[in-house]
Each structure stands twice: as structure tokens, then as C-alpha cells.
Amino acid sequence: MYYPEEVIEEVRARNDIVDVISSYVGLKRVGSNFTCCCPFHSEKTPSFSVSRQKQMFYCFGCHEGGNVFSFIMKYEHFTFPEALKYLAERVGYSLPEVEPSEEEKKRANRKQQLRDVNNAAAAYFHYILTKTERGKLGYAYFTEKRGFTDKTIAEFGLGFADIYSDDLYKYLKKRGFSDQVMRDAGLVDFDERQGPHDKFWNRVMVPILDMNSKCIAFGGRVLGDAKPKYLNTRETELFDKSHNLFALYRAKRSKRRGMILCEGYMDVITQHQAGFDNAIASLGTAFTPGQAALIKRYTKEVYLAYDSDAAGTKAALKAIKILRDHDIQQRVVDLSPHKDPDEFLSAEGPDAYEDRLRNAISGRMFEIRRAAGEYRLGDPEEKTAFIHAVARIIAGSPDVAARASYIETVAGEYGLPPEILQQEVSRIGLSGLDTQTSSEEGDSENEGVPYRSPDTGQSRKYRDTELKEDRAETRLLTWMVNRPELFKTLAPHISEEDFTGRTREVAEQLFRQYKETGNVNPAALLNRYEESEDQRVIAGIMSNELPFEADADSAGKALTELVRKVKLKAVDEKLRAGEGSAIELARKKKEIQRIVIHV
């Protein structure tokens, strides 16, 4: 589908890339750019950068990049015309009528065939369940075991896949659907020996609908002892598990506060029947950043109603971190002594469930209470370890008032000295070294963050492990940029020669600026780095603000810890490089441990 260049540019110009991307992920300003963990690959350290000035994005890990069209096409799995139409509608711009190309017609026709075959299968499954003798077994499961009414069965289009393994295939074949379309929709498998056989048979069926209420996939639960117990449609051109949520097409219309995130289809359907029509669930996989971004379009508050067993608790902790990354408030629902929402509602009813929702605790408080169960608070050493663990959790909150509230609440609930907890939170927050990471998805597979020496022009790359090792150095430089008077305070203890890796040249230039002018000029330093990628890295070091206020004592302790870490790392680097004797370096380590900074 061809559109004039001026039309494309008009749509692009009306859609600010920061505004568009921030509707999907939680962007945070770093220097003149915005950054977050990449929505296109798993990572712990944010490497996704958005420039409002250039109207472009780039991930330093997976190297995805482009303009606002590129982002929408990648994220939504849209073609260019689909992305153009989406962005035009977003800003109320009317696109001119144009004739689609033959290739676009073929692609649109293919997607429509996949939708048609899924809708035909859903109608057939529902017909078997509600209109035939063969569906009685499935109907009994839904009505007697699950307690679903006929109205609920109809609203969710529930169905039953017959006991014969080629029943659906024969039906769809009679309807004129090709083998290729059935295969590509994930409904039928083909074997050279056995021929065609249905993906779903002898199962109660739950259709999965997209945001336009069109069937794109199925979830099926076997009746009997066959494995697997639950089976979902594999990913297809229509169905991407990581970017869809069960019943979101209904929940987005709910008048209730926030959304309730569950683990299973049946939990969701039970809640909708009980009046909680804001319930949704992930699709047979762990909760993903893509699903969080989808939720963020409709709400900024999520109630986690996961199973109350160990596996459910672990899943909830991971979901909390993902939601937090997307600036979505998390609250955890206590379902004990019951296992899941379905069991809770069956045993105690909607009013009791409403109370549990009303009393749901914050994600951070849930993390604290889980941590409390891992320590014997009657033992002084374990109580101290608990204080450190809790302080790390509280220090992760960017809000000053929230941290104060958590300190007061936790100190009172667990009998902790509030002033000690406050000091530990400040120490961790000021050092920035021990706060919990925002994800447990595993290490990023980043190839590295590019860095160019302003003097030699040679490019280097640093992997995530190096970035983590540099955290003490970058944090200390951030302090010194924000409070230049620290150069004089720290002069007896540290110099540019104590910095290593990517921070060495930055430190050298900052120390040189201070010696020459008595101040530092981050903007002038940034001018030495021509590449936007390099500027993002340096801008991260030169953060314009420190999120924690501190008294002189807390600041001194935090700086002492940072200076020691920086200098000890430098000594370790020399030891690995074989520079100096082990005895001499060991003596230096002892001297470093005696450093105390007073502010």
C-alpha cells in the first residue's frame, strides 16, 4: 500500500517517539535521552535509549533501532502500512484512500484466512459442547466441576474437542479450508504415516481472543489422564504468547479499579462470573515484559492473584519486578488458606474476595514479608542480615515519602530500630551498589555497549559483566559531578589513576577540568563524544541528580564504601596484570580498608 512521502512524514512528525514508546514501557530520563530495559530482549541493565531530539531509538544490547515506525512494526508485529495506520489513528490524522499492492492484498488475505479458520474451529467446539451428546462430558466438567453457568459458557465461547483425533480436520475440510491454512493456524498436524490429526481432541476448549474479539488461538484441558494436562496453540502469525493476555479484550472495558492478573484461564472465567470482570491471565507462559506493556495501555495498577504455593509465590515475585520496570503499581492478593482464586471464590464467595482485594499489599511489602520468612529474627546475626535485606528492598523505591513510610511500617512490624534501618537504606541508596535488580530474567546477552576514546577514535565494547564491575566507579563520578566540592575532599584518598575500564578516560577529563577551573563541565566533556551511543553511556555516568538525600554522616559512610571499592578494584586489576608484588598489593589493600571519608 503506497502513501506519499509527505503523508508518511506528517504522521511521523505528529507522533513524538518518546510519547509513543513510553505508552509501552517505563522510560526514565538519562541526560538528554530516555532509557529503559529493552522490550525486545531480556536484560537486567537498561540499554534501550530514546532520543527526543533525533526522534530515534537504539538498543545497545540487541542493536535494534530506528524511528517511531520501526518501533511499532517490531513491537506490534505490524507491516509498515499497519504501523502507519495505527499511528495516524493515534493522533487523529485521516490517511488518504490508497489502493493496496498485490503483495499487501495477499498478506491481508492470508491473515484473514487464519482468523476465519480459528473462528470456524471455535464455533464448532462450542456447538459440540452445547448442542450434541458428544459434548456432555465437557459440559459436565464446566457446569459441575467448575460451576460455570450457561451464560458464562456462551460469553467465553467455551467448547469441547471430540474424542476422535481427526474430527476437527474433517469438519474444516468440508468448510473448504486448505491443509496449509489448518497447519499454519496450529489446529492440525500432518504426519506421513498417520495423515492429518487434530492438535486438540478430548479436551474442553477455551478460545483465546485478540483485542478485537477475534479468535487467534486456543487453550485446551484434557479430560482424563493424558498428557499434557493443558495445551495451548503454538505461536503463529496471529498468536504471540508474550504480547497477548487472556480476556484482556473484556477486562479493558471494566469499570473496576486496575486489573487482576492470574495464572490460569479457569481462574479468570470464575472471577468474571463472580463480577470481577477486570481479571486477566498470561497464556501458558511466565509473565513477560511485552504483556506488562500491553497492560499499561489500560491501567497502571495490577492485583496479583497467583497461586499461594511456592511456585505461585516465585512467579509473583518475578511479575512484581516486571511490572515495576513498567511503572505499574503492584498489589498482591492473599488467597490463603486457598490455592487460587477459583478455589477461594468457591469456598468464601465474592464479598470475601472483595475484602482480599481491598487489603492487598504492595509488591514491595510482599517482598519484605517473604524475606522475613527466611530469617530467624530472634537470632541477632540473622536479624542484622534481615535489616540489610529489607534495606535493599526499600532503597529500590525512587520515592522519598514511600521509603519513609516503609521504614516506619517495617520497623514497627518487625521490631527493628528505625534509625538503623534508615541509615542502612541511605547507605545502600547513596552507594547505588546493593539495591535489588529490576529483573530476574537472567543476564542480558548483550554484545556490548560501544565506547569510543575521544583522543584515539578507537572503538571498544564492554559486556554487562564489565558494566556491573564499573558501578562503584560510575556512582562515585556521579557524586563528584553533582557535588564538585568533593574533588577537594577526596583528593587525599583517590585520583583518576584509581579508575579502570571505560570510566578511566572520563575520570581523567573530569579531574583535569577541576584542576584547571575549580569546577566540572559535563556538557563540554560530552562534546568530545561524537556518537550518540557514546554520549548515552557518558550521560549515564553524569546523571544530573542523586535520588537520595543524606546527612553528613550517611554521605561520609557511602563515599567511604565507594572509594574503598574503587581502589580495591584497581589493586585487583594490577594483581591480575602482574604489576607489583603480591605482598605489596596486600599491604595496599589493608591501607584502603582503613580509609574513612568525612563530609
GROMACS .gro file of N, CA and C in nm, residues 61-207:
model
  441
   61GLY      N    1   2.221  -0.336   2.335
   61GLY     CA    2   2.239  -0.478   2.358
   61GLY      C    3   2.210  -0.560   2.235
   62CYS      N    4   2.085  -0.552   2.186
   62CYS     CA    5   2.046  -0.633   2.070
   62CYS      C    6   2.058  -0.556   1.939
   63HIS      N    7   2.088  -0.425   1.948
   63HIS     CA    8   2.114  -0.340   1.831
   63HIS      C    9   1.990  -0.314   1.746
   64GLU      N   10   1.871  -0.333   1.802
   64GLU     CA   11   1.750  -0.289   1.732
   64GLU      C   12   1.748  -0.137   1.735
   65GLY      N   13   1.703  -0.075   1.626
   65GLY     CA   14   1.697   0.070   1.624
   65GLY      C   15   1.613   0.122   1.509
   66GLY      N   16   1.583   0.250   1.513
   66GLY     CA   17   1.505   0.310   1.406
   66GLY      C   18   1.419   0.423   1.457
   67ASN      N   19   1.314   0.455   1.382
   67ASN     CA   20   1.224   0.565   1.420
   67ASN      C   21   1.095   0.509   1.479
   68VAL      N   22   0.995   0.592   1.492
   68VAL     CA   23   0.871   0.551   1.557
   68VAL      C   24   0.800   0.440   1.478
   69PHE      N   25   0.810   0.443   1.344
   69PHE     CA   26   0.751   0.336   1.264
   69PHE      C   27   0.822   0.202   1.292
   70SER      N   28   0.955   0.208   1.299
   70SER     CA   29   1.032   0.086   1.324
   70SER      C   30   0.991   0.022   1.456
   71PHE      N   31   0.973   0.106   1.559
   71PHE     CA   32   0.936   0.054   1.690
   71PHE      C   33   0.800  -0.015   1.685
   72ILE      N   34   0.700   0.052   1.628
   72ILE     CA   35   0.566  -0.005   1.624
   72ILE      C   36   0.565  -0.134   1.541
   73MET      N   37   0.635  -0.136   1.430
   73MET     CA   38   0.639  -0.257   1.347
   73MET      C   39   0.702  -0.373   1.424
   74LYS      N   40   0.811  -0.346   1.495
   74LYS     CA   41   0.880  -0.451   1.571
   74LYS      C   42   0.796  -0.496   1.690
   75TYR      N   43   0.740  -0.400   1.763
   75TYR     CA   44   0.670  -0.434   1.887
   75TYR      C   45   0.535  -0.500   1.860
   76GLU      N   46   0.459  -0.444   1.767
   76GLU     CA   47   0.323  -0.493   1.742
   76GLU      C   48   0.317  -0.599   1.632
   77HIS      N   49   0.434  -0.628   1.572
   77HIS     CA   50   0.439  -0.723   1.460
   77HIS      C   51   0.351  -0.673   1.345
   78PHE      N   52   0.358  -0.542   1.320
   78PHE     CA   53   0.281  -0.480   1.213
   78PHE      C   54   0.365  -0.471   1.085
   79THR      N   55   0.297  -0.469   0.973
   79THR     CA   56   0.361  -0.426   0.849
   79THR      C   57   0.372  -0.274   0.854
   80PHE      N   58   0.445  -0.217   0.757
   80PHE     CA   59   0.456  -0.072   0.757
   80PHE      C   60   0.320  -0.003   0.740
   81PRO      N   61   0.236  -0.046   0.646
   81PRO     CA   62   0.105   0.018   0.634
   81PRO      C   63   0.022   0.008   0.762
   82GLU      N   64   0.032  -0.108   0.831
   82GLU     CA   65  -0.043  -0.124   0.955
   82GLU      C   66   0.009  -0.027   1.062
   83ALA      N   67   0.142  -0.012   1.068
   83ALA     CA   68   0.200   0.082   1.165
   83ALA      C   69   0.161   0.226   1.132
   84LEU      N   70   0.163   0.258   1.005
   84LEU     CA   71   0.124   0.392   0.962
   84LEU      C   72  -0.021   0.422   1.000
   85LYS      N   73  -0.107   0.326   0.975
   85LYS     CA   74  -0.248   0.345   1.008
   85LYS      C   75  -0.268   0.359   1.159
   86TYR      N   76  -0.198   0.274   1.234
   86TYR     CA   77  -0.210   0.279   1.380
   86TYR      C   78  -0.168   0.415   1.435
   87LEU      N   79  -0.054   0.466   1.387
   87LEU     CA   80  -0.003   0.594   1.437
   87LEU      C   81  -0.088   0.711   1.390
   88ALA      N   82  -0.144   0.699   1.270
   88ALA     CA   83  -0.233   0.804   1.221
   88ALA      C   84  -0.358   0.812   1.308
   89GLU      N   85  -0.415   0.697   1.340
   89GLU     CA   86  -0.534   0.694   1.425
   89GLU      C   87  -0.503   0.746   1.565
   90ARG      N   88  -0.382   0.720   1.610
   90ARG     CA   89  -0.343   0.763   1.744
   90ARG      C   90  -0.351   0.915   1.760
   91VAL      N   91  -0.320   0.988   1.654
   91VAL     CA   92  -0.320   1.135   1.662
   91VAL      C   93  -0.436   1.198   1.587
   92GLY      N   94  -0.532   1.114   1.543
   92GLY     CA   95  -0.650   1.167   1.476
   92GLY      C   96  -0.624   1.219   1.337
   93TYR      N   97  -0.528   1.162   1.268
   93TYR     CA   98  -0.494   1.205   1.132
   93TYR      C   99  -0.560   1.111   1.032
   94SER      N  100  -0.630   1.167   0.935
   94SER     CA  101  -0.701   1.087   0.834
   94SER      C  102  -0.609   1.058   0.716
   95LEU      N  103  -0.581   0.932   0.696
   95LEU     CA  104  -0.499   0.892   0.582
   95LEU      C  105  -0.580   0.899   0.453
   96PRO      N  106  -0.517   0.936   0.344
   96PRO     CA  107  -0.589   0.936   0.215
   96PRO      C  108  -0.617   0.792   0.170
   97GLU      N  109  -0.721   0.775   0.095
   97GLU     CA  110  -0.755   0.643   0.042
   97GLU      C  111  -0.655   0.604  -0.066
   98VAL      N  112  -0.594   0.486  -0.049
   98VAL     CA  113  -0.500   0.437  -0.150
   98VAL      C  114  -0.528   0.290  -0.177
   99GLU      N  115  -0.487   0.244  -0.292
   99GLU     CA  116  -0.508   0.106  -0.333
   99GLU      C  117  -0.392   0.021  -0.283
  100PRO      N  118  -0.420  -0.088  -0.207
  100PRO     CA  119  -0.311  -0.174  -0.158
  100PRO      C  120  -0.242  -0.246  -0.273
  101SER      N  121  -0.116  -0.279  -0.254
  101SER     CA  122  -0.040  -0.354  -0.354
  101SER      C  123  -0.085  -0.499  -0.355
  102GLU      N  124  -0.045  -0.573  -0.457
  102GLU     CA  125  -0.082  -0.713  -0.466
  102GLU      C  126  -0.023  -0.793  -0.350
  103GLU      N  127   0.102  -0.762  -0.313
  103GLU     CA  128   0.165  -0.833  -0.202
  103GLU      C  129   0.091  -0.806  -0.071
  104GLU      N  130   0.050  -0.682  -0.052
  104GLU     CA  131  -0.025  -0.647   0.070
  104GLU      C  132  -0.161  -0.714   0.071
  105LYS      N  133  -0.222  -0.724  -0.045
  105LYS     CA  134  -0.351  -0.794  -0.054
  105LYS      C  135  -0.336  -0.941  -0.016
  106LYS      N  136  -0.228  -1.003  -0.065
  106LYS     CA  137  -0.203  -1.145  -0.034
  106LYS      C  138  -0.180  -1.164   0.116
  107ARG      N  139  -0.100  -1.076   0.176
  107ARG     CA  140  -0.071  -1.087   0.318
  107ARG      C  141  -0.196  -1.067   0.402
  108ALA      N  142  -0.277  -0.967   0.366
  108ALA     CA  143  -0.401  -0.942   0.440
  108ALA      C  144  -0.499  -1.058   0.422
  109ASN      N  145  -0.503  -1.114   0.303
  109ASN     CA  146  -0.592  -1.227   0.277
  109ASN      C  147  -0.551  -1.349   0.357
  110ARG      N  148  -0.419  -1.370   0.368
  110ARG     CA  149  -0.370  -1.485   0.444
  110ARG      C  150  -0.407  -1.473   0.591
  111LYS      N  151  -0.386  -1.353   0.649
  111LYS     CA  152  -0.423  -1.333   0.790
  111LYS      C  153  -0.572  -1.352   0.811
  112GLN      N  154  -0.650  -1.307   0.715
  112GLN     CA  155  -0.795  -1.324   0.727
  112GLN      C  156  -0.833  -1.472   0.722
  113GLN      N  157  -0.764  -1.551   0.640
  113GLN     CA  158  -0.791  -1.695   0.635
  113GLN      C  159  -0.760  -1.760   0.769
  114LEU      N  160  -0.652  -1.718   0.832
  114LEU     CA  161  -0.617  -1.774   0.963
  114LEU      C  162  -0.722  -1.735   1.068
  115ARG      N  163  -0.770  -1.612   1.061
  115ARG     CA  164  -0.876  -1.572   1.154
  115ARG      C  165  -1.004  -1.652   1.127
  116ASP      N  166  -1.035  -1.670   1.000
  116ASP     CA  167  -1.157  -1.743   0.964
  116ASP      C  168  -1.153  -1.888   1.012
  117VAL      N  169  -1.038  -1.954   0.995
  117VAL     CA  170  -1.031  -2.094   1.035
  117VAL      C  171  -1.036  -2.108   1.187
  118ASN      N  172  -0.976  -2.012   1.259
  118ASN     CA  173  -0.985  -2.015   1.405
  118ASN      C  174  -1.128  -1.990   1.452
  119ASN      N  175  -1.195  -1.894   1.390
  119ASN     CA  176  -1.334  -1.866   1.428
  119ASN      C  177  -1.424  -1.985   1.398
  120ALA      N  178  -1.399  -2.053   1.283
  120ALA     CA  179  -1.479  -2.171   1.248
  120ALA      C  180  -1.456  -2.283   1.349
  121ALA      N  181  -1.331  -2.302   1.392
  121ALA     CA  182  -1.299  -2.405   1.491
  121ALA      C  183  -1.365  -2.373   1.625
  122ALA      N  184  -1.361  -2.245   1.664
  122ALA     CA  185  -1.422  -2.206   1.791
  122ALA      C  186  -1.573  -2.231   1.789
  123ALA      N  187  -1.637  -2.196   1.678
  123ALA     CA  188  -1.782  -2.219   1.666
  123ALA      C  189  -1.814  -2.368   1.672
  124TYR      N  190  -1.730  -2.450   1.608
  124TYR     CA  191  -1.753  -2.595   1.606
  124TYR      C  192  -1.737  -2.654   1.746
  125PHE      N  193  -1.631  -2.617   1.815
  125PHE     CA  194  -1.609  -2.666   1.952
  125PHE      C  195  -1.728  -2.629   2.041
  126HIS      N  196  -1.776  -2.506   2.027
  126HIS     CA  197  -1.887  -2.460   2.110
  126HIS      C  198  -2.015  -2.537   2.076
  127TYR      N  199  -2.034  -2.562   1.948
  127TYR     CA  200  -2.152  -2.639   1.904
  127TYR      C  201  -2.149  -2.780   1.964
  128ILE      N  202  -2.034  -2.846   1.958
  128ILE     CA  203  -2.025  -2.981   2.014
  128ILE      C  204  -2.056  -2.980   2.162
  129LEU      N  205  -2.005  -2.881   2.234
  129LEU     CA  206  -2.025  -2.874   2.378
  129LEU      C  207  -2.171  -2.854   2.414
  130THR      N  208  -2.238  -2.765   2.345
  130THR     CA  209  -2.371  -2.721   2.388
  130THR      C  210  -2.487  -2.787   2.314
  131LYS      N  211  -2.460  -2.850   2.198
  131LYS     CA  212  -2.571  -2.898   2.117
  131LYS      C  213  -2.568  -3.048   2.087
  132THR      N  214  -2.464  -3.120   2.129
  132THR     CA  215  -2.455  -3.261   2.093
  132THR      C  216  -2.436  -3.350   2.216
  133GLU      N  217  -2.467  -3.476   2.199
  133GLU     CA  218  -2.445  -3.575   2.305
  133GLU      C  219  -2.296  -3.592   2.332
  134ARG      N  220  -2.215  -3.577   2.227
  134ARG     CA  221  -2.071  -3.596   2.242
  134ARG      C  222  -2.008  -3.492   2.335
  135GLY      N  223  -2.077  -3.380   2.353
  135GLY     CA  224  -2.020  -3.276   2.435
  135GLY      C  225  -2.061  -3.281   2.582
  136LYS      N  226  -2.140  -3.382   2.618
  136LYS     CA  227  -2.191  -3.388   2.756
  136LYS      C  228  -2.079  -3.397   2.860
  137LEU      N  229  -1.973  -3.471   2.825
  137LEU     CA  230  -1.862  -3.486   2.920
  137LEU      C  231  -1.798  -3.351   2.949
  138GLY      N  232  -1.775  -3.273   2.844
  138GLY     CA  233  -1.717  -3.141   2.862
  138GLY      C  234  -1.813  -3.046   2.932
  139TYR      N  235  -1.941  -3.055   2.897
  139TYR     CA  236  -2.042  -2.969   2.960
  139TYR      C  237  -2.050  -2.996   3.110
  140ALA      N  238  -2.042  -3.124   3.147
  140ALA     CA  239  -2.046  -3.160   3.290
  140ALA      C  240  -1.923  -3.103   3.362
  141TYR      N  241  -1.807  -3.105   3.295
  141TYR     CA  242  -1.686  -3.050   3.357
  141TYR      C  243  -1.704  -2.901   3.385
  142PHE      N  244  -1.753  -2.828   3.288
  142PHE     CA  245  -1.769  -2.684   3.305
  142PHE      C  246  -1.875  -2.649   3.409
  143THR      N  247  -1.989  -2.717   3.405
  143THR     CA  248  -2.101  -2.679   3.492
  143THR      C  249  -2.091  -2.739   3.632
  144GLU      N  250  -2.050  -2.864   3.641
  144GLU     CA  251  -2.047  -2.931   3.771
  144GLU      C  252  -1.915  -2.911   3.844
  145LYS      N  253  -1.804  -2.929   3.776
  145LYS     CA  254  -1.674  -2.917   3.842
  145LYS      C  255  -1.632  -2.772   3.858
  146ARG      N  256  -1.658  -2.690   3.756
  146ARG     CA  257  -1.616  -2.550   3.761
  146ARG      C  258  -1.728  -2.455   3.803
  147GLY      N  259  -1.851  -2.499   3.794
  147GLY     CA  260  -1.963  -2.415   3.837
  147GLY      C  261  -1.998  -2.304   3.740
  148PHE      N  262  -1.963  -2.320   3.613
  148PHE     CA  263  -1.994  -2.217   3.515
  148PHE      C  264  -2.140  -2.226   3.471
  149THR      N  265  -2.201  -2.111   3.455
  149THR     CA  266  -2.340  -2.107   3.408
  149THR      C  267  -2.342  -2.111   3.254
  150ASP      N  268  -2.459  -2.136   3.200
  150ASP     CA  269  -2.473  -2.136   3.053
  150ASP      C  270  -2.438  -1.999   2.996
  151LYS      N  271  -2.470  -1.893   3.072
  151LYS     CA  272  -2.438  -1.759   3.026
  151LYS      C  273  -2.286  -1.741   3.016
  152THR      N  274  -2.213  -1.788   3.116
  152THR     CA  275  -2.067  -1.778   3.113
  152THR      C  276  -2.009  -1.860   3.000
  153ILE      N  277  -2.062  -1.981   2.979
  153ILE     CA  278  -2.015  -2.066   2.870
  153ILE      C  279  -2.033  -1.996   2.736
  154ALA      N  280  -2.147  -1.930   2.721
  154ALA     CA  281  -2.174  -1.860   2.595
  154ALA      C  282  -2.085  -1.737   2.580
  155GLU      N  283  -2.070  -1.658   2.688
  155GLU     CA  284  -1.992  -1.536   2.680
  155GLU      C  285  -1.845  -1.562   2.644
  156PHE      N  286  -1.790  -1.670   2.697
  156PHE     CA  287  -1.650  -1.702   2.669
  156PHE      C  288  -1.634  -1.799   2.553
  157GLY      N  289  -1.746  -1.842   2.494
  157GLY     CA  290  -1.739  -1.931   2.378
  157GLY      C  291  -1.673  -2.063   2.407
  158LEU      N  292  -1.692  -2.116   2.528
  158LEU     CA  293  -1.626  -2.240   2.567
  158LEU      C  294  -1.675  -2.357   2.482
  159GLY      N  295  -1.589  -2.455   2.464
  159GLY     CA  296  -1.625  -2.565   2.376
  159GLY      C  297  -1.565  -2.697   2.419
  160PHE      N  298  -1.581  -2.796   2.331
  160PHE     CA  299  -1.527  -2.930   2.356
  160PHE      C  300  -1.474  -2.989   2.226
  161ALA      N  301  -1.351  -3.040   2.231
  161ALA     CA  302  -1.292  -3.109   2.116
  161ALA      C  303  -1.322  -3.257   2.130
  162ASP      N  304  -1.382  -3.313   2.028
  162ASP     CA  305  -1.433  -3.452   2.032
  162ASP      C  306  -1.321  -3.552   2.062
  163ILE      N  307  -1.363  -3.675   2.098
  163ILE     CA  308  -1.268  -3.780   2.134
  163ILE      C  309  -1.195  -3.835   2.012
  164TYR      N  310  -1.243  -3.804   1.893
  164TYR     CA  311  -1.179  -3.853   1.770
  164TYR      C  312  -1.070  -3.753   1.726
  165SER      N  313  -0.953  -3.806   1.694
  165SER     CA  314  -0.838  -3.720   1.669
  165SER      C  315  -0.838  -3.653   1.532
  166ASP      N  316  -0.936  -3.684   1.446
  166ASP     CA  317  -0.943  -3.615   1.317
  166ASP      C  318  -1.078  -3.548   1.295
  167ASP      N  319  -1.154  -3.530   1.403
  167ASP     CA  320  -1.288  -3.475   1.392
  167ASP      C  321  -1.287  -3.332   1.339
  168LEU      N  322  -1.203  -3.247   1.399
  168LEU     CA  323  -1.197  -3.107   1.356
  168LEU      C  324  -1.146  -3.097   1.212
  169TYR      N  325  -1.046  -3.178   1.179
  169TYR     CA  326  -0.991  -3.175   1.044
  169TYR      C  327  -1.099  -3.202   0.940
  170LYS      N  328  -1.180  -3.303   0.963
  170LYS     CA  329  -1.286  -3.338   0.867
  170LYS      C  330  -1.387  -3.224   0.854
  171TYR      N  331  -1.421  -3.163   0.968
  171TYR     CA  332  -1.517  -3.053   0.966
  171TYR      C  333  -1.462  -2.934   0.887
  172LEU      N  334  -1.339  -2.896   0.916
  172LEU     CA  335  -1.281  -2.779   0.848
  172LEU      C  336  -1.259  -2.807   0.700
  173LYS      N  337  -1.228  -2.932   0.666
  173LYS     CA  338  -1.209  -2.968   0.526
  173LYS      C  339  -1.340  -2.951   0.449
  174LYS      N  340  -1.450  -2.991   0.512
  174LYS     CA  341  -1.580  -2.973   0.449
  174LYS      C  342  -1.615  -2.826   0.430
  175ARG      N  343  -1.563  -2.743   0.521
  175ARG     CA  344  -1.588  -2.599   0.512
  175ARG      C  345  -1.500  -2.533   0.406
  176GLY      N  346  -1.409  -2.608   0.345
  176GLY     CA  347  -1.328  -2.554   0.237
  176GLY      C  348  -1.193  -2.499   0.275
  177PHE      N  349  -1.150  -2.521   0.399
  177PHE     CA  350  -1.018  -2.472   0.442
  177PHE      C  351  -0.909  -2.567   0.395
  178SER      N  352  -0.800  -2.511   0.350
  178SER     CA  353  -0.690  -2.593   0.298
  178SER      C  354  -0.607  -2.652   0.412
  179ASP      N  355  -0.535  -2.760   0.379
  179ASP     CA  356  -0.445  -2.821   0.477
  179ASP      C  357  -0.342  -2.720   0.526
  180GLN      N  358  -0.292  -2.638   0.436
  180GLN     CA  359  -0.189  -2.540   0.472
  180GLN      C  360  -0.240  -2.439   0.574
  181VAL      N  361  -0.361  -2.390   0.555
  181VAL     CA  362  -0.419  -2.293   0.648
  181VAL      C  363  -0.442  -2.358   0.784
  182MET      N  364  -0.491  -2.482   0.786
  182MET     CA  365  -0.513  -2.552   0.913
  182MET      C  366  -0.381  -2.574   0.986
  183ARG      N  367  -0.278  -2.610   0.911
  183ARG     CA  368  -0.146  -2.631   0.971
  183ARG      C  369  -0.090  -2.500   1.025
  184ASP      N  370  -0.097  -2.395   0.944
  184ASP     CA  371  -0.040  -2.267   0.984
  184ASP      C  372  -0.113  -2.203   1.102
  185ALA      N  373  -0.240  -2.238   1.119
  185ALA     CA  374  -0.317  -2.187   1.233
  185ALA      C  375  -0.289  -2.267   1.360
  186GLY      N  376  -0.213  -2.376   1.348
  186GLY     CA  377  -0.180  -2.458   1.465
  186GLY      C  378  -0.293  -2.548   1.510
  187LEU      N  379  -0.388  -2.577   1.420
  187LEU     CA  380  -0.505  -2.659   1.456
  187LEU      C  381  -0.488  -2.805   1.420
  188VAL      N  382  -0.413  -2.833   1.315
  188VAL     CA  383  -0.398  -2.970   1.266
  188VAL      C  384  -0.251  -2.997   1.237
  189ASP      N  385  -0.203  -3.116   1.278
  189ASP     CA  386  -0.069  -3.162   1.244
  189ASP      C  387  -0.080  -3.267   1.135
  190PHE      N  388   0.022  -3.279   1.055
  190PHE     CA  389   0.020  -3.376   0.946
  190PHE      C  390   0.141  -3.468   0.958
  191ASP      N  391   0.113  -3.598   0.953
  191ASP     CA  392   0.216  -3.700   0.966
  191ASP      C  393   0.214  -3.789   0.842
  192GLU      N  394   0.331  -3.822   0.792
  192GLU     CA  395   0.337  -3.901   0.669
  192GLU      C  396   0.271  -4.037   0.686
  193ARG      N  397   0.282  -4.095   0.803
  193ARG     CA  398   0.224  -4.227   0.826
  193ARG      C  399   0.076  -4.218   0.865
  194GLN      N  400   0.046  -4.134   0.965
  194GLN     CA  401  -0.090  -4.130   1.019
  194GLN      C  402  -0.180  -4.030   0.946
  195GLY      N  403  -0.121  -3.943   0.866
  195GLY     CA  404  -0.201  -3.843   0.800
  195GLY      C  405  -0.236  -3.729   0.893
  196PRO      N  406  -0.345  -3.659   0.864
  196PRO     CA  407  -0.382  -3.544   0.949
  196PRO      C  408  -0.440  -3.587   1.084
  197HIS      N  409  -0.403  -3.515   1.190
  197HIS     CA  410  -0.464  -3.540   1.321
  197HIS      C  411  -0.474  -3.407   1.396
  198ASP      N  412  -0.585  -3.392   1.465
  198ASP     CA  413  -0.613  -3.266   1.534
  198ASP      C  414  -0.513  -3.239   1.646
  199LYS      N  415  -0.479  -3.113   1.662
  199LYS     CA  416  -0.394  -3.072   1.773
  199LYS      C  417  -0.468  -3.088   1.905
  200PHE      N  418  -0.598  -3.061   1.902
  200PHE     CA  419  -0.680  -3.070   2.023
  200PHE      C  420  -0.787  -3.177   2.005
  201TRP      N  421  -0.792  -3.274   2.094
  201TRP     CA  422  -0.901  -3.371   2.094
  201TRP      C  423  -0.917  -3.424   2.236
  202ASN      N  424  -1.042  -3.457   2.269
  202ASN     CA  425  -1.080  -3.499   2.405
  202ASN      C  426  -1.037  -3.395   2.508
  203ARG      N  427  -1.065  -3.271   2.478
  203ARG     CA  428  -1.031  -3.162   2.569
  203ARG      C  429  -1.145  -3.059   2.574
  204VAL      N  430  -1.163  -3.000   2.692
  204VAL     CA  431  -1.250  -2.883   2.699
  204VAL      C  432  -1.168  -2.766   2.643
  205MET      N  433  -1.234  -2.681   2.567
  205MET     CA  434  -1.163  -2.580   2.490
  205MET      C  435  -1.199  -2.437   2.533
  206VAL      N  436  -1.096  -2.355   2.542
  206VAL     CA  437  -1.112  -2.213   2.575
  206VAL      C  438  -1.053  -2.132   2.460
  207PRO      N  439  -1.136  -2.062   2.382
  207PRO     CA  440  -1.081  -1.979   2.274
  207PRO      C  441  -1.010  -1.855   2.330
   0.00000   0.00000   0.00000
